[in-house]
Amino acid sequence: MSSQTPYKVLCVCLGNICRSPTAEVILKHFCDKQQLNVFIDSAGTSNYHPNKAPDQRSQKHALQRGYDLSSLRARQLKIQDFIEFDLILAMDEENLFNIQALFKQAHQQYSAEQIRAEIALMSEYDAIYPKQALPDPYYGGEAGFERVLDQCESSSLGWVNHFKQWLAVK
Ligand code: 4NP
């Protein structure tokens, strides 16, 4: 992680228009603040919203906390991502299940040496919401979008502390 090559993290939810773009921008914000050499992207397990900007409600609530999601565009998770990314973060258990299913397919097409990705929950090291799913806000009200922001901030702090420890031992 301390070399020139960035550590690459992919945040994954279902649609890639609410939770994972929010996680992408917030995790990037916290990594940049600590000057960590981490590249972050996001994707969805579905292809429901290809090339769409994040949901207007996600954009609005994020901007109220200073996070600009407007330039992001949705894309689907693909097998190549297991080759290119070091860490794939699932927003909930259903995403985790679907990521693991594609991971198995990746292992059928590529050797173990070629596959770089580890898979974990976004909330793995979260001090406030440990190993808890980020609830899908898409069909709910405003509070759901605030909850996503709260959890993304809290989970990102957990990951950044973890990345800093990794950096120290490398
Ligand atoms: P996300 O939310 O997985 O956090 O992006 C959703 C976005 C769209 C849909 C479901 C969840 N949808 O069914 O279209």
JSON list of C-alpha atoms and ligand atoms in Angstrom, two decimals:
[
{"chain": "A", "resi": 1, "resn": "MET", "atom": "CA", "xyz": [0.00, 0.00, 0.00]},
{"chain": "A", "resi": 2, "resn": "SER", "atom": "CA", "xyz": [2.82, 2.41, 0.60]},
{"chain": "A", "resi": 3, "resn": "SER", "atom": "CA", "xyz": [4.26, 1.87, -2.91]},
{"chain": "A", "resi": 4, "resn": "GLN", "atom": "CA", "xyz": [3.30, 3.88, -6.00]},
{"chain": "A", "resi": 5, "resn": "THR", "atom": "CA", "xyz": [0.59, 1.39, -6.94]},
{"chain": "A", "resi": 6, "resn": "PRO", "atom": "CA", "xyz": [-2.62, 2.29, -5.17]},
{"chain": "A", "resi": 7, "resn": "TYR", "atom": "CA", "xyz": [-4.53, -0.24, -3.10]},
{"chain": "A", "resi": 8, "resn": "LYS", "atom": "CA", "xyz": [-7.76, -0.69, -5.04]},
{"chain": "A", "resi": 9, "resn": "VAL", "atom": "CA", "xyz": [-11.14, -0.93, -3.33]},
{"chain": "A", "resi": 10, "resn": "LEU", "atom": "CA", "xyz": [-14.53, -1.52, -4.99]},
{"chain": "A", "resi": 11, "resn": "CYS", "atom": "CA", "xyz": [-17.74, -0.70, -3.09]},
{"chain": "A", "resi": 12, "resn": "VAL", "atom": "CA", "xyz": [-20.70, -2.83, -4.23]},
{"chain": "A", "resi": 13, "resn": "CYS", "atom": "CA", "xyz": [-24.48, -2.66, -3.68]},
{"chain": "A", "resi": 14, "resn": "LEU", "atom": "CA", "xyz": [-27.46, -3.76, -5.79]},
{"chain": "A", "resi": 15, "resn": "GLY", "atom": "CA", "xyz": [-28.15, -0.80, -8.10]},
{"chain": "A", "resi": 16, "resn": "ASN", "atom": "CA", "xyz": [-24.95, 1.29, -7.77]},
{"chain": "A", "resi": 17, "resn": "ILE", "atom": "CA", "xyz": [-27.07, 4.42, -7.51]},
{"chain": "A", "resi": 18, "resn": "CYS", "atom": "CA", "xyz": [-27.62, 4.81, -3.73]},
{"chain": "A", "resi": 19, "resn": "ARG", "atom": "CA", "xyz": [-25.36, 3.02, -1.22]},
{"chain": "A", "resi": 20, "resn": "SER", "atom": "CA", "xyz": [-22.18, 2.13, -3.10]},
{"chain": "A", "resi": 21, "resn": "PRO", "atom": "CA", "xyz": [-21.62, 5.52, -4.81]},
{"chain": "A", "resi": 22, "resn": "THR", "atom": "CA", "xyz": [-22.14, 7.11, -1.38]},
{"chain": "A", "resi": 23, "resn": "ALA", "atom": "CA", "xyz": [-19.63, 4.67, 0.13]},
{"chain": "A", "resi": 24, "resn": "GLU", "atom": "CA", "xyz": [-17.18, 5.35, -2.71]},
{"chain": "A", "resi": 25, "resn": "VAL", "atom": "CA", "xyz": [-17.12, 9.11, -2.16]},
{"chain": "A", "resi": 26, "resn": "ILE", "atom": "CA", "xyz": [-17.04, 8.93, 1.64]},
{"chain": "A", "resi": 27, "resn": "LEU", "atom": "CA", "xyz": [-14.33, 6.26, 1.81]},
{"chain": "A", "resi": 28, "resn": "LYS", "atom": "CA", "xyz": [-12.29, 8.29, -0.70]},
{"chain": "A", "resi": 29, "resn": "HIS", "atom": "CA", "xyz": [-12.76, 11.42, 1.42]},
{"chain": "A", "resi": 30, "resn": "PHE", "atom": "CA", "xyz": [-11.44, 9.68, 4.56]},
{"chain": "A", "resi": 31, "resn": "CYS", "atom": "CA", "xyz": [-8.53, 8.01, 2.70]},
{"chain": "A", "resi": 32, "resn": "ASP", "atom": "CA", "xyz": [-7.52, 11.33, 1.07]},
{"chain": "A", "resi": 33, "resn": "LYS", "atom": "CA", "xyz": [-7.66, 13.05, 4.46]},
{"chain": "A", "resi": 34, "resn": "GLN", "atom": "CA", "xyz": [-5.09, 10.53, 5.76]},
{"chain": "A", "resi": 35, "resn": "GLN", "atom": "CA", "xyz": [-3.09, 10.72, 2.48]},
{"chain": "A", "resi": 36, "resn": "LEU", "atom": "CA", "xyz": [-3.52, 7.00, 1.91]},
{"chain": "A", "resi": 37, "resn": "ASN", "atom": "CA", "xyz": [-2.70, 5.75, -1.58]},
{"chain": "A", "resi": 38, "resn": "VAL", "atom": "CA", "xyz": [-6.06, 4.07, -2.15]},
{"chain": "A", "resi": 39, "resn": "PHE", "atom": "CA", "xyz": [-8.10, 4.07, -5.38]},
{"chain": "A", "resi": 40, "resn": "ILE", "atom": "CA", "xyz": [-11.84, 3.61, -4.90]},
{"chain": "A", "resi": 41, "resn": "ASP", "atom": "CA", "xyz": [-14.63, 2.75, -7.34]},
{"chain": "A", "resi": 42, "resn": "SER", "atom": "CA", "xyz": [-18.16, 1.32, -7.03]},
{"chain": "A", "resi": 43, "resn": "ALA", "atom": "CA", "xyz": [-20.45, -1.09, -8.90]},
{"chain": "A", "resi": 44, "resn": "GLY", "atom": "CA", "xyz": [-23.80, -2.87, -8.61]},
{"chain": "A", "resi": 45, "resn": "THR", "atom": "CA", "xyz": [-24.53, -6.58, -8.64]},
{"chain": "A", "resi": 46, "resn": "SER", "atom": "CA", "xyz": [-27.48, -5.77, -10.95]},
{"chain": "A", "resi": 47, "resn": "ASN", "atom": "CA", "xyz": [-27.50, -3.97, -14.27]},
{"chain": "A", "resi": 48, "resn": "TYR", "atom": "CA", "xyz": [-30.68, -2.03, -13.43]},
{"chain": "A", "resi": 49, "resn": "HIS", "atom": "CA", "xyz": [-29.26, 1.43, -13.98]},
{"chain": "A", "resi": 50, "resn": "PRO", "atom": "CA", "xyz": [-26.35, 1.29, -16.45]},
{"chain": "A", "resi": 51, "resn": "ASN", "atom": "CA", "xyz": [-24.51, 4.59, -16.81]},
{"chain": "A", "resi": 52, "resn": "LYS", "atom": "CA", "xyz": [-27.03, 6.43, -14.57]},
{"chain": "A", "resi": 53, "resn": "ALA", "atom": "CA", "xyz": [-25.99, 9.15, -12.14]},
{"chain": "A", "resi": 54, "resn": "PRO", "atom": "CA", "xyz": [-26.62, 8.42, -8.45]},
{"chain": "A", "resi": 55, "resn": "ASP", "atom": "CA", "xyz": [-30.24, 8.70, -7.25]},
{"chain": "A", "resi": 56, "resn": "GLN", "atom": "CA", "xyz": [-31.26, 12.37, -6.77]},
{"chain": "A", "resi": 57, "resn": "ARG", "atom": "CA", "xyz": [-32.12, 11.69, -3.11]},
{"chain": "A", "resi": 58, "resn": "SER", "atom": "CA", "xyz": [-28.67, 10.19, -2.46]},
{"chain": "A", "resi": 59, "resn": "GLN", "atom": "CA", "xyz": [-27.07, 13.18, -4.18]},
{"chain": "A", "resi": 60, "resn": "LYS", "atom": "CA", "xyz": [-29.13, 15.67, -2.19]},
{"chain": "A", "resi": 61, "resn": "HIS", "atom": "CA", "xyz": [-28.49, 14.15, 1.23]},
{"chain": "A", "resi": 62, "resn": "ALA", "atom": "CA", "xyz": [-24.79, 13.60, 0.50]},
{"chain": "A", "resi": 63, "resn": "LEU", "atom": "CA", "xyz": [-24.33, 17.20, -0.68]},
{"chain": "A", "resi": 64, "resn": "GLN", "atom": "CA", "xyz": [-25.85, 18.45, 2.58]},
{"chain": "A", "resi": 65, "resn": "ARG", "atom": "CA", "xyz": [-22.81, 16.85, 4.27]},
{"chain": "A", "resi": 66, "resn": "GLY", "atom": "CA", "xyz": [-20.39, 18.15, 1.63]},
{"chain": "A", "resi": 67, "resn": "TYR", "atom": "CA", "xyz": [-20.06, 15.02, -0.53]},
{"chain": "A", "resi": 68, "resn": "ASP", "atom": "CA", "xyz": [-20.54, 15.50, -4.29]},
{"chain": "A", "resi": 69, "resn": "LEU", "atom": "CA", "xyz": [-21.75, 12.33, -6.05]},
{"chain": "A", "resi": 70, "resn": "SER", "atom": "CA", "xyz": [-22.77, 14.05, -9.31]},
{"chain": "A", "resi": 71, "resn": "SER", "atom": "CA", "xyz": [-19.94, 12.84, -11.55]},
{"chain": "A", "resi": 72, "resn": "LEU", "atom": "CA", "xyz": [-20.40, 9.13, -10.77]},
{"chain": "A", "resi": 73, "resn": "ARG", "atom": "CA", "xyz": [-22.09, 6.71, -13.22]},
{"chain": "A", "resi": 74, "resn": "ALA", "atom": "CA", "xyz": [-23.49, 3.27, -12.43]},
{"chain": "A", "resi": 75, "resn": "ARG", "atom": "CA", "xyz": [-22.00, 0.08, -13.77]},
{"chain": "A", "resi": 76, "resn": "GLN", "atom": "CA", "xyz": [-22.39, -3.63, -13.09]},
{"chain": "A", "resi": 77, "resn": "LEU", "atom": "CA", "xyz": [-19.85, -5.73, -11.18]},
{"chain": "A", "resi": 78, "resn": "LYS", "atom": "CA", "xyz": [-17.84, -7.88, -13.59]},
{"chain": "A", "resi": 79, "resn": "ILE", "atom": "CA", "xyz": [-15.46, -10.84, -13.34]},
{"chain": "A", "resi": 80, "resn": "GLN", "atom": "CA", "xyz": [-12.50, -8.63, -14.31]},
{"chain": "A", "resi": 81, "resn": "ASP", "atom": "CA", "xyz": [-13.06, -6.68, -11.08]},
{"chain": "A", "resi": 82, "resn": "PHE", "atom": "CA", "xyz": [-11.73, -9.67, -9.09]},
{"chain": "A", "resi": 83, "resn": "ILE", "atom": "CA", "xyz": [-8.47, -9.36, -11.05]},
{"chain": "A", "resi": 84, "resn": "GLU", "atom": "CA", "xyz": [-8.19, -5.59, -10.81]},
{"chain": "A", "resi": 85, "resn": "PHE", "atom": "CA", "xyz": [-9.29, -4.82, -7.25]},
{"chain": "A", "resi": 86, "resn": "ASP", "atom": "CA", "xyz": [-7.64, -5.78, -3.95]},
{"chain": "A", "resi": 87, "resn": "LEU", "atom": "CA", "xyz": [-10.76, -5.46, -1.83]},
{"chain": "A", "resi": 88, "resn": "ILE", "atom": "CA", "xyz": [-14.47, -5.70, -2.69]},
{"chain": "A", "resi": 89, "resn": "LEU", "atom": "CA", "xyz": [-16.85, -4.33, -0.06]},
{"chain": "A", "resi": 90, "resn": "ALA", "atom": "CA", "xyz": [-20.47, -5.51, 0.07]},
{"chain": "A", "resi": 91, "resn": "MET", "atom": "CA", "xyz": [-23.12, -3.19, 1.49]},
{"chain": "A", "resi": 92, "resn": "ASP", "atom": "CA", "xyz": [-25.34, -6.05, 2.72]},
{"chain": "A", "resi": 93, "resn": "GLU", "atom": "CA", "xyz": [-25.47, -9.85, 2.94]},
{"chain": "A", "resi": 94, "resn": "GLU", "atom": "CA", "xyz": [-27.44, -10.24, -0.30]},
{"chain": "A", "resi": 95, "resn": "ASN", "atom": "CA", "xyz": [-24.76, -8.26, -2.14]},
{"chain": "A", "resi": 96, "resn": "LEU", "atom": "CA", "xyz": [-22.13, -10.41, -0.40]},
{"chain": "A", "resi": 97, "resn": "PHE", "atom": "CA", "xyz": [-23.85, -13.59, -1.59]},
{"chain": "A", "resi": 98, "resn": "ASN", "atom": "CA", "xyz": [-24.03, -12.33, -5.18]},
{"chain": "A", "resi": 99, "resn": "ILE", "atom": "CA", "xyz": [-20.42, -11.13, -5.14]},
{"chain": "A", "resi": 100, "resn": "GLN", "atom": "CA", "xyz": [-19.30, -14.54, -3.87]},
{"chain": "A", "resi": 101, "resn": "ALA", "atom": "CA", "xyz": [-21.25, -16.28, -6.65]},
{"chain": "A", "resi": 102, "resn": "LEU", "atom": "CA", "xyz": [-19.42, -14.20, -9.29]},
{"chain": "A", "resi": 103, "resn": "PHE", "atom": "CA", "xyz": [-16.14, -14.79, -7.42]},
{"chain": "A", "resi": 104, "resn": "LYS", "atom": "CA", "xyz": [-16.68, -18.54, -7.92]},
{"chain": "A", "resi": 105, "resn": "GLN", "atom": "CA", "xyz": [-17.14, -17.92, -11.65]},
{"chain": "A", "resi": 106, "resn": "ALA", "atom": "CA", "xyz": [-13.93, -15.87, -11.66]},
{"chain": "A", "resi": 107, "resn": "HIS", "atom": "CA", "xyz": [-12.11, -18.87, -10.18]},
{"chain": "A", "resi": 108, "resn": "GLN", "atom": "CA", "xyz": [-13.33, -21.01, -13.05]},
{"chain": "A", "resi": 109, "resn": "GLN", "atom": "CA", "xyz": [-11.87, -18.59, -15.59]},
{"chain": "A", "resi": 110, "resn": "TYR", "atom": "CA", "xyz": [-8.68, -17.40, -13.87]},
{"chain": "A", "resi": 111, "resn": "SER", "atom": "CA", "xyz": [-5.92, -18.94, -11.77]},
{"chain": "A", "resi": 112, "resn": "ALA", "atom": "CA", "xyz": [-5.76, -18.25, -8.03]},
{"chain": "A", "resi": 113, "resn": "GLU", "atom": "CA", "xyz": [-2.64, -16.12, -8.62]},
{"chain": "A", "resi": 114, "resn": "GLN", "atom": "CA", "xyz": [-4.52, -13.87, -11.01]},
{"chain": "A", "resi": 115, "resn": "ILE", "atom": "CA", "xyz": [-7.37, -13.19, -8.59]},
{"chain": "A", "resi": 116, "resn": "ARG", "atom": "CA", "xyz": [-6.44, -10.39, -6.22]},
{"chain": "A", "resi": 117, "resn": "ALA", "atom": "CA", "xyz": [-9.71, -9.53, -4.56]},
{"chain": "A", "resi": 118, "resn": "GLU", "atom": "CA", "xyz": [-10.65, -10.18, -0.99]},
{"chain": "A", "resi": 119, "resn": "ILE", "atom": "CA", "xyz": [-14.33, -9.78, -0.16]},
{"chain": "A", "resi": 120, "resn": "ALA", "atom": "CA", "xyz": [-15.71, -8.22, 3.04]},
{"chain": "A", "resi": 121, "resn": "LEU", "atom": "CA", "xyz": [-18.67, -6.31, 4.40]},
{"chain": "A", "resi": 122, "resn": "MET", "atom": "CA", "xyz": [-18.47, -2.51, 4.28]},
{"chain": "A", "resi": 123, "resn": "SER", "atom": "CA", "xyz": [-19.27, -2.59, 8.01]},
{"chain": "A", "resi": 124, "resn": "GLU", "atom": "CA", "xyz": [-16.52, -5.12, 8.89]},
{"chain": "A", "resi": 125, "resn": "TYR", "atom": "CA", "xyz": [-14.60, -2.73, 11.20]},
{"chain": "A", "resi": 126, "resn": "ASP", "atom": "CA", "xyz": [-17.44, -0.32, 11.96]},
{"chain": "A", "resi": 127, "resn": "ALA", "atom": "CA", "xyz": [-17.38, 0.76, 15.63]},
{"chain": "A", "resi": 128, "resn": "ILE", "atom": "CA", "xyz": [-21.05, 1.83, 15.70]},
{"chain": "A", "resi": 129, "resn": "TYR", "atom": "CA", "xyz": [-22.71, -0.62, 13.26]},
{"chain": "A", "resi": 130, "resn": "PRO", "atom": "CA", "xyz": [-20.33, -3.62, 13.39]},
{"chain": "A", "resi": 131, "resn": "LYS", "atom": "CA", "xyz": [-20.96, -6.11, 10.58]},
{"chain": "A", "resi": 132, "resn": "GLN", "atom": "CA", "xyz": [-24.43, -4.65, 10.07]},
{"chain": "A", "resi": 133, "resn": "ALA", "atom": "CA", "xyz": [-26.01, -4.31, 6.64]},
{"chain": "A", "resi": 134, "resn": "LEU", "atom": "CA", "xyz": [-26.46, -0.86, 5.16]},
{"chain": "A", "resi": 135, "resn": "PRO", "atom": "CA", "xyz": [-30.25, -0.90, 4.68]},
{"chain": "A", "resi": 136, "resn": "ASP", "atom": "CA", "xyz": [-31.37, -0.32, 1.08]},
{"chain": "A", "resi": 137, "resn": "PRO", "atom": "CA", "xyz": [-32.90, 3.21, 1.04]},
{"chain": "A", "resi": 138, "resn": "TYR", "atom": "CA", "xyz": [-34.37, 3.03, -2.49]},
{"chain": "A", "resi": 139, "resn": "TYR", "atom": "CA", "xyz": [-38.03, 2.35, -1.61]},
{"chain": "A", "resi": 140, "resn": "GLY", "atom": "CA", "xyz": [-38.02, 4.25, 1.68]},
{"chain": "A", "resi": 141, "resn": "GLY", "atom": "CA", "xyz": [-38.02, 7.83, 2.97]},
{"chain": "A", "resi": 142, "resn": "GLU", "atom": "CA", "xyz": [-35.46, 10.49, 3.77]},
{"chain": "A", "resi": 143, "resn": "ALA", "atom": "CA", "xyz": [-34.29, 8.84, 7.00]},
{"chain": "A", "resi": 144, "resn": "GLY", "atom": "CA", "xyz": [-32.97, 5.89, 5.02]},
{"chain": "A", "resi": 145, "resn": "PHE", "atom": "CA", "xyz": [-30.64, 8.12, 3.03]},
{"chain": "A", "resi": 146, "resn": "GLU", "atom": "CA", "xyz": [-29.34, 9.76, 6.22]},
{"chain": "A", "resi": 147, "resn": "ARG", "atom": "CA", "xyz": [-28.79, 6.31, 7.71]},
{"chain": "A", "resi": 148, "resn": "VAL", "atom": "CA", "xyz": [-26.71, 5.31, 4.65]},
{"chain": "A", "resi": 149, "resn": "LEU", "atom": "CA", "xyz": [-24.55, 8.42, 5.15]},
{"chain": "A", "resi": 150, "resn": "ASP", "atom": "CA", "xyz": [-24.15, 7.72, 8.89]},
{"chain": "A", "resi": 151, "resn": "GLN", "atom": "CA", "xyz": [-23.11, 4.14, 8.24]},
{"chain": "A", "resi": 152, "resn": "CYS", "atom": "CA", "xyz": [-20.80, 5.00, 5.32]},
{"chain": "A", "resi": 153, "resn": "GLU", "atom": "CA", "xyz": [-18.99, 7.55, 7.52]},
{"chain": "A", "resi": 154, "resn": "SER", "atom": "CA", "xyz": [-18.70, 5.17, 10.44]},
{"chain": "A", "resi": 155, "resn": "SER", "atom": "CA", "xyz": [-17.66, 2.17, 8.34]},
{"chain": "A", "resi": 156, "resn": "SER", "atom": "CA", "xyz": [-15.14, 4.25, 6.36]},
{"chain": "A", "resi": 157, "resn": "LEU", "atom": "CA", "xyz": [-13.46, 5.35, 9.60]},
{"chain": "A", "resi": 158, "resn": "GLY", "atom": "CA", "xyz": [-13.10, 1.68, 10.52]},
{"chain": "A", "resi": 159, "resn": "TRP", "atom": "CA", "xyz": [-11.52, 0.83, 7.16]},
{"chain": "A", "resi": 160, "resn": "VAL", "atom": "CA", "xyz": [-9.20, 3.84, 7.20]},
{"chain": "A", "resi": 161, "resn": "ASN", "atom": "CA", "xyz": [-7.85, 2.82, 10.63]},
{"chain": "A", "resi": 162, "resn": "HIS", "atom": "CA", "xyz": [-7.33, -0.66, 9.22]},
{"chain": "A", "resi": 163, "resn": "PHE", "atom": "CA", "xyz": [-5.59, 0.65, 6.06]},
{"chain": "A", "resi": 164, "resn": "LYS", "atom": "CA", "xyz": [-3.29, 2.80, 8.23]},
{"chain": "A", "resi": 165, "resn": "GLN", "atom": "CA", "xyz": [-2.21, -0.31, 10.18]},
{"chain": "A", "resi": 166, "resn": "TRP", "atom": "CA", "xyz": [-1.56, -2.21, 6.94]},
{"chain": "A", "resi": 167, "resn": "LEU", "atom": "CA", "xyz": [0.47, 0.73, 5.68]},
{"chain": "A", "resi": 168, "resn": "ALA", "atom": "CA", "xyz": [2.58, 0.74, 8.85]},
{"chain": "A", "resi": 169, "resn": "VAL", "atom": "CA", "xyz": [3.60, -2.92, 8.51]},
{"chain": "A", "resi": 170, "resn": "LYS", "atom": "CA", "xyz": [4.44, -2.76, 4.78]},
{"chain": "B", "resi": 1, "resn": "4NP", "atom": "P1", "xyz": [-28.64, 0.64, -4.15]},
{"chain": "B", "resi": 1, "resn": "4NP", "atom": "O1", "xyz": [-30.22, 0.89, -4.11]},
{"chain": "B", "resi": 1, "resn": "4NP", "atom": "O2", "xyz": [-28.46, -0.85, -4.26]},
{"chain": "B", "resi": 1, "resn": "4NP", "atom": "O3", "xyz": [-28.19, 1.17, -2.84]},
{"chain": "B", "resi": 1, "resn": "4NP", "atom": "O4", "xyz": [-28.13, 1.41, -5.34]},
{"chain": "B", "resi": 1, "resn": "4NP", "atom": "C1", "xyz": [-31.11, 0.43, -5.08]},
{"chain": "B", "resi": 1, "resn": "4NP", "atom": "C2", "xyz": [-31.25, 1.10, -6.27]},
{"chain": "B", "resi": 1, "resn": "4NP", "atom": "C3", "xyz": [-32.16, 0.65, -7.21]},
{"chain": "B", "resi": 1, "resn": "4NP", "atom": "C4", "xyz": [-32.92, -0.48, -6.95]},
{"chain": "B", "resi": 1, "resn": "4NP", "atom": "C5", "xyz": [-32.76, -1.17, -5.77]},
{"chain": "B", "resi": 1, "resn": "4NP", "atom": "C6", "xyz": [-31.85, -0.72, -4.83]},
{"chain": "B", "resi": 1, "resn": "4NP", "atom": "N1", "xyz": [-33.86, -0.94, -7.93]},
{"chain": "B", "resi": 1, "resn": "4NP", "atom": "O5", "xyz": [-34.56, -1.91, -7.63]},
{"chain": "B", "resi": 1, "resn": "4NP", "atom": "O6", "xyz": [-33.94, -0.36, -9.01]}
]
